Short mmCIF file of C-alpha atoms in Angstrom, two decimals:
data_model
loop_
_atom_site.label_atom_id
_atom_site.label_comp_id
_atom_site.label_asym_id
_atom_site.label_seq_id
_atom_site.Cartn_x
_atom_site.Cartn_y
_atom_site.Cartn_z
CA PRO A 1 -8.88 -1.89 -41.95
CA VAL A 2 -8.97 1.86 -42.50
CA GLU A 3 -9.32 4.10 -45.53
CA ALA A 4 -6.77 6.79 -46.38
CA ASP A 5 -9.24 9.58 -45.56
CA GLU A 6 -9.66 8.20 -42.04
CA LEU A 7 -5.91 8.63 -41.47
CA ARG A 8 -5.96 12.34 -42.35
CA ARG A 9 -5.97 14.42 -39.17
CA PRO A 10 -4.76 17.79 -38.01
CA ALA A 11 -1.26 18.24 -36.61
CA PRO A 12 0.49 17.27 -34.46
CA ARG A 13 1.27 13.81 -35.68
CA GLY A 14 1.74 11.02 -33.16
CA LEU A 15 3.95 8.04 -32.28
CA LEU A 16 2.72 5.26 -29.99
CA PHE A 17 5.30 3.17 -28.13
CA TYR A 18 4.25 -0.16 -26.62
CA ALA A 19 6.09 0.64 -23.40
CA ARG A 20 6.32 -2.26 -20.95
CA PRO A 21 9.00 -1.41 -18.34
CA GLU A 22 7.85 -4.12 -15.90
CA GLU A 23 10.37 -6.88 -15.19
CA HIS A 24 7.85 -9.59 -16.17
CA ALA A 25 7.57 -7.97 -19.64
CA ALA A 26 11.30 -8.04 -20.45
CA ARG A 27 10.55 -9.77 -23.76
CA ASN A 28 9.07 -6.43 -24.93
CA LEU A 29 12.60 -4.94 -25.04
CA PHE A 30 11.54 -1.74 -23.28
CA ASP A 31 15.13 -0.50 -22.84
CA ILE A 32 15.99 -0.99 -26.51
CA GLY A 33 12.77 0.73 -27.58
CA ALA A 34 13.25 3.72 -25.27
CA LEU A 35 16.93 4.15 -26.20
CA ALA A 36 16.18 3.79 -29.92
CA LEU A 37 13.36 6.33 -29.73
CA ASP A 38 15.65 8.71 -27.85
CA GLU A 39 18.34 8.17 -30.53
CA ALA A 40 15.88 8.84 -33.36
CA LEU A 41 14.64 12.01 -31.67
CA ALA A 42 18.18 13.24 -30.99
CA SER A 43 19.00 12.78 -34.67
CA GLY A 44 16.09 15.02 -35.72
CA CYS A 45 13.24 12.58 -36.24
CA PHE A 46 9.67 13.20 -35.05
CA GLU A 47 10.14 16.93 -34.52
CA GLY A 48 6.90 18.38 -33.16
CA TRP A 49 5.25 14.97 -32.82
CA GLU A 50 3.23 13.83 -29.80
CA LEU A 51 4.92 10.84 -28.14
CA SER A 52 2.79 8.41 -26.17
CA GLY A 53 3.31 5.06 -24.50
CA VAL A 54 0.74 2.37 -23.82
CA GLY A 55 0.81 -1.07 -22.24
CA THR A 56 2.30 -0.51 -18.83
CA VAL A 57 0.22 -2.14 -16.12
CA GLU A 58 0.52 0.68 -13.62
CA PRO A 59 1.46 4.00 -15.23
CA ASP A 60 2.37 6.61 -12.65
CA GLY A 61 0.48 9.26 -14.59
CA GLY A 62 3.70 10.96 -15.57
CA GLY A 63 5.95 10.75 -18.51
CA LEU A 64 8.92 8.69 -19.56
CA PRO A 65 11.89 11.07 -19.89
CA LEU A 66 14.29 10.44 -22.75
CA PRO A 67 17.64 11.86 -21.60
CA ARG A 68 19.56 12.37 -24.83
CA SER A 69 16.82 14.18 -26.74
CA GLY A 70 15.21 15.81 -23.71
CA ALA A 71 11.79 14.60 -24.90
CA SER A 72 9.19 12.85 -22.79
CA VAL A 73 6.75 10.06 -23.65
CA GLU A 74 3.29 10.45 -22.09
CA LEU A 75 2.20 7.15 -20.54
CA ILE A 76 -1.44 6.35 -21.24
CA ALA A 77 -3.43 4.16 -18.85
CA ARG A 78 -5.03 0.93 -20.07
CA SER A 79 -8.48 1.28 -21.60
CA ALA A 80 -11.43 -0.82 -22.74
CA GLN A 81 -11.02 -2.66 -26.04
CA ALA A 82 -13.22 -0.28 -28.07
CA ASP A 83 -11.35 2.72 -26.66
CA TYR A 84 -8.05 1.00 -27.43
CA ALA A 85 -9.06 0.56 -31.09
CA ARG A 86 -9.91 4.28 -31.33
CA LEU A 87 -6.63 5.14 -29.62
CA LEU A 88 -4.62 3.13 -32.15
CA ARG A 89 -6.31 4.89 -35.05
CA SER A 90 -5.21 8.27 -33.69
CA PHE A 91 -1.47 7.61 -34.25
CA ASP A 92 0.74 7.63 -37.34
CA VAL A 93 3.72 5.51 -36.24
CA GLY A 94 3.86 2.56 -33.86
CA LEU A 95 6.78 0.98 -32.00
CA ALA A 96 6.15 -2.48 -30.54
CA LEU A 97 9.00 -4.87 -29.86
CA MET A 98 8.74 -8.53 -28.88
CA TYR A 99 11.77 -10.80 -28.44
CA THR A 100 9.94 -14.00 -29.33
CA PRO A 101 9.47 -16.19 -32.41
CA HIS A 102 5.83 -15.08 -32.71
CA PRO A 103 5.06 -11.62 -34.11
CA SER A 104 2.93 -10.41 -31.17
CA LEU A 105 -0.55 -9.00 -31.58
CA VAL A 106 0.34 -5.40 -30.74
CA PRO A 107 2.32 -4.63 -33.92
CA ILE A 108 -0.37 -6.40 -35.96
CA GLU A 109 -3.07 -4.28 -34.28
CA MET A 110 -1.02 -1.15 -34.97
CA CYS A 111 -0.70 -2.10 -38.65
CA ALA A 112 -4.43 -2.81 -38.88
CA ALA A 113 -5.07 0.68 -37.48
CA GLY A 114 -3.03 2.13 -40.33
CA MET A 115 0.22 2.90 -38.52
CA SER A 116 3.69 2.54 -40.00
CA THR A 117 4.89 0.07 -37.38
CA VAL A 118 8.38 -0.81 -36.20
CA THR A 119 8.92 -4.23 -34.67
CA ASN A 120 11.93 -6.48 -34.32
CA THR A 121 13.14 -9.61 -36.01
CA PHE A 122 13.90 -12.83 -34.12
CA GLU A 123 15.14 -16.13 -35.61
CA ASN A 124 12.28 -17.29 -37.90
CA LYS A 125 10.53 -13.93 -37.52
CA ASP A 126 12.52 -12.24 -40.26
CA ALA A 127 11.69 -9.19 -42.37
CA PRO A 128 10.06 -11.14 -45.27
CA ALA A 129 7.85 -13.13 -42.86
CA LEU A 130 6.73 -9.96 -41.08
CA HIS A 131 6.16 -8.09 -44.34
CA ARG A 132 3.83 -10.90 -45.48
CA ILE A 133 1.56 -10.00 -42.54
CA SER A 134 1.41 -6.29 -43.45
CA SER A 135 3.26 -3.84 -45.64
CA ASN A 136 2.99 -1.41 -42.69
CA ILE A 137 5.56 -3.46 -40.75
CA ILE A 138 9.14 -2.21 -40.72
CA ALA A 139 11.29 -5.02 -39.32
CA ALA A 140 14.48 -4.14 -37.47
CA PRO A 141 17.20 -6.11 -35.75
CA PRO A 142 16.64 -5.93 -31.97
CA THR A 143 19.36 -3.33 -31.39
CA VAL A 144 19.23 0.34 -30.52
CA ASP A 145 20.76 1.35 -33.86
CA GLY A 146 18.55 -1.02 -35.84
CA VAL A 147 15.33 0.15 -34.21
CA ALA A 148 16.36 3.84 -34.44
CA ALA A 149 16.97 3.46 -38.19
CA ALA A 150 13.61 1.71 -38.60
CA LEU A 151 11.89 4.54 -36.71
CA ALA A 152 13.38 7.07 -39.15
CA GLU A 153 12.04 4.94 -42.02
CA ALA A 154 8.61 4.72 -40.34
CA GLU A 155 8.44 8.50 -40.04
CA ALA A 156 9.25 8.88 -43.75
CA ARG A 157 6.73 6.20 -44.78
CA SER A 158 3.97 7.56 -42.53
CA VAL A 159 3.20 10.44 -44.92
CA SER A 160 1.72 8.03 -47.51
CA LEU A 161 -1.82 7.59 -46.24
CA VAL A 162 -2.74 5.42 -49.23
CA ASP A 163 0.08 2.98 -48.45
CA ARG A 164 -0.79 2.94 -44.75
CA ALA A 165 -4.44 2.21 -45.55
CA ALA A 166 -3.40 -0.61 -47.90
CA GLY A 167 -1.18 -2.05 -45.13
CA SER A 168 -4.12 -2.02 -42.71
CA ARG A 169 -5.52 -5.02 -44.60
CA ILE A 170 -3.45 -7.53 -42.69
CA ALA A 171 -2.82 -11.14 -43.68
CA TRP A 172 -3.61 -12.57 -40.26
CA PRO A 173 -6.61 -14.38 -38.80
CA THR A 174 -9.19 -12.03 -37.33
CA SER A 175 -11.56 -14.66 -35.92
CA TRP A 176 -11.40 -18.02 -34.18
CA ASP A 177 -12.85 -19.68 -37.28
CA GLU A 178 -10.01 -18.32 -39.41
CA ALA A 179 -7.33 -19.19 -36.86
CA LEU A 180 -8.68 -22.64 -36.03
CA GLY A 181 -10.44 -23.67 -39.22
CA PRO A 182 -11.20 -27.26 -40.18
CA ASP A 183 -7.79 -27.84 -41.81
CA VAL A 184 -5.90 -26.67 -38.72
CA LEU A 185 -8.08 -28.72 -36.36
CA ALA A 186 -7.71 -31.79 -38.58
CA GLU A 187 -3.91 -31.41 -38.44
CA VAL A 188 -4.00 -31.01 -34.63
CA GLU A 189 -6.13 -34.15 -34.35
CA ARG A 190 -3.74 -36.00 -36.65
CA LEU A 191 -0.74 -34.93 -34.58
CA LEU A 192 -2.49 -35.96 -31.36
CA GLY A 193 -3.48 -39.30 -32.88
CA ILE A 194 -7.20 -38.60 -32.50
CA ARG A 195 -9.46 -40.48 -34.87
CA VAL A 196 -12.93 -39.22 -35.35
#
């Protein structure tokens, strides 16, 4: 978790897109994310912001052009875990989509770093369920219009450093002991029919 003072930084402000264009990462809805970001920019959002993308396995060192707005997203190469944590803390808004029933770690990590974070809904992964993890999450339907609208909301909400710091205190396990505590292991053993 972060404190509000840690989120105060000089301009320009920044947006980080979990950009996974690889075919094997189709569940990350790269096309929807890129088109929605382009739509948000074309409608006047994020003016003067730095736009970065992370997550691609082999960035070409260039940028991701967004045709409608004329903007470009700088693709950042993968980094060590400690560097990644520092990187996350240097952004104000996150965009991380995942077309799965689980919430994905990336939007949770973005929230924990104090970002207003846009992610998508999916079946049981609805807005109330995601909001219970962090108040920094802005849940959107997995459509270009839905994600673009959520990005506009994220920009507006990103100015409240106190709210972003509060949302960095996520309701999610942060250790193996929390994730696989005695109650969970007992239930797994019960389901497997193991008697100790």
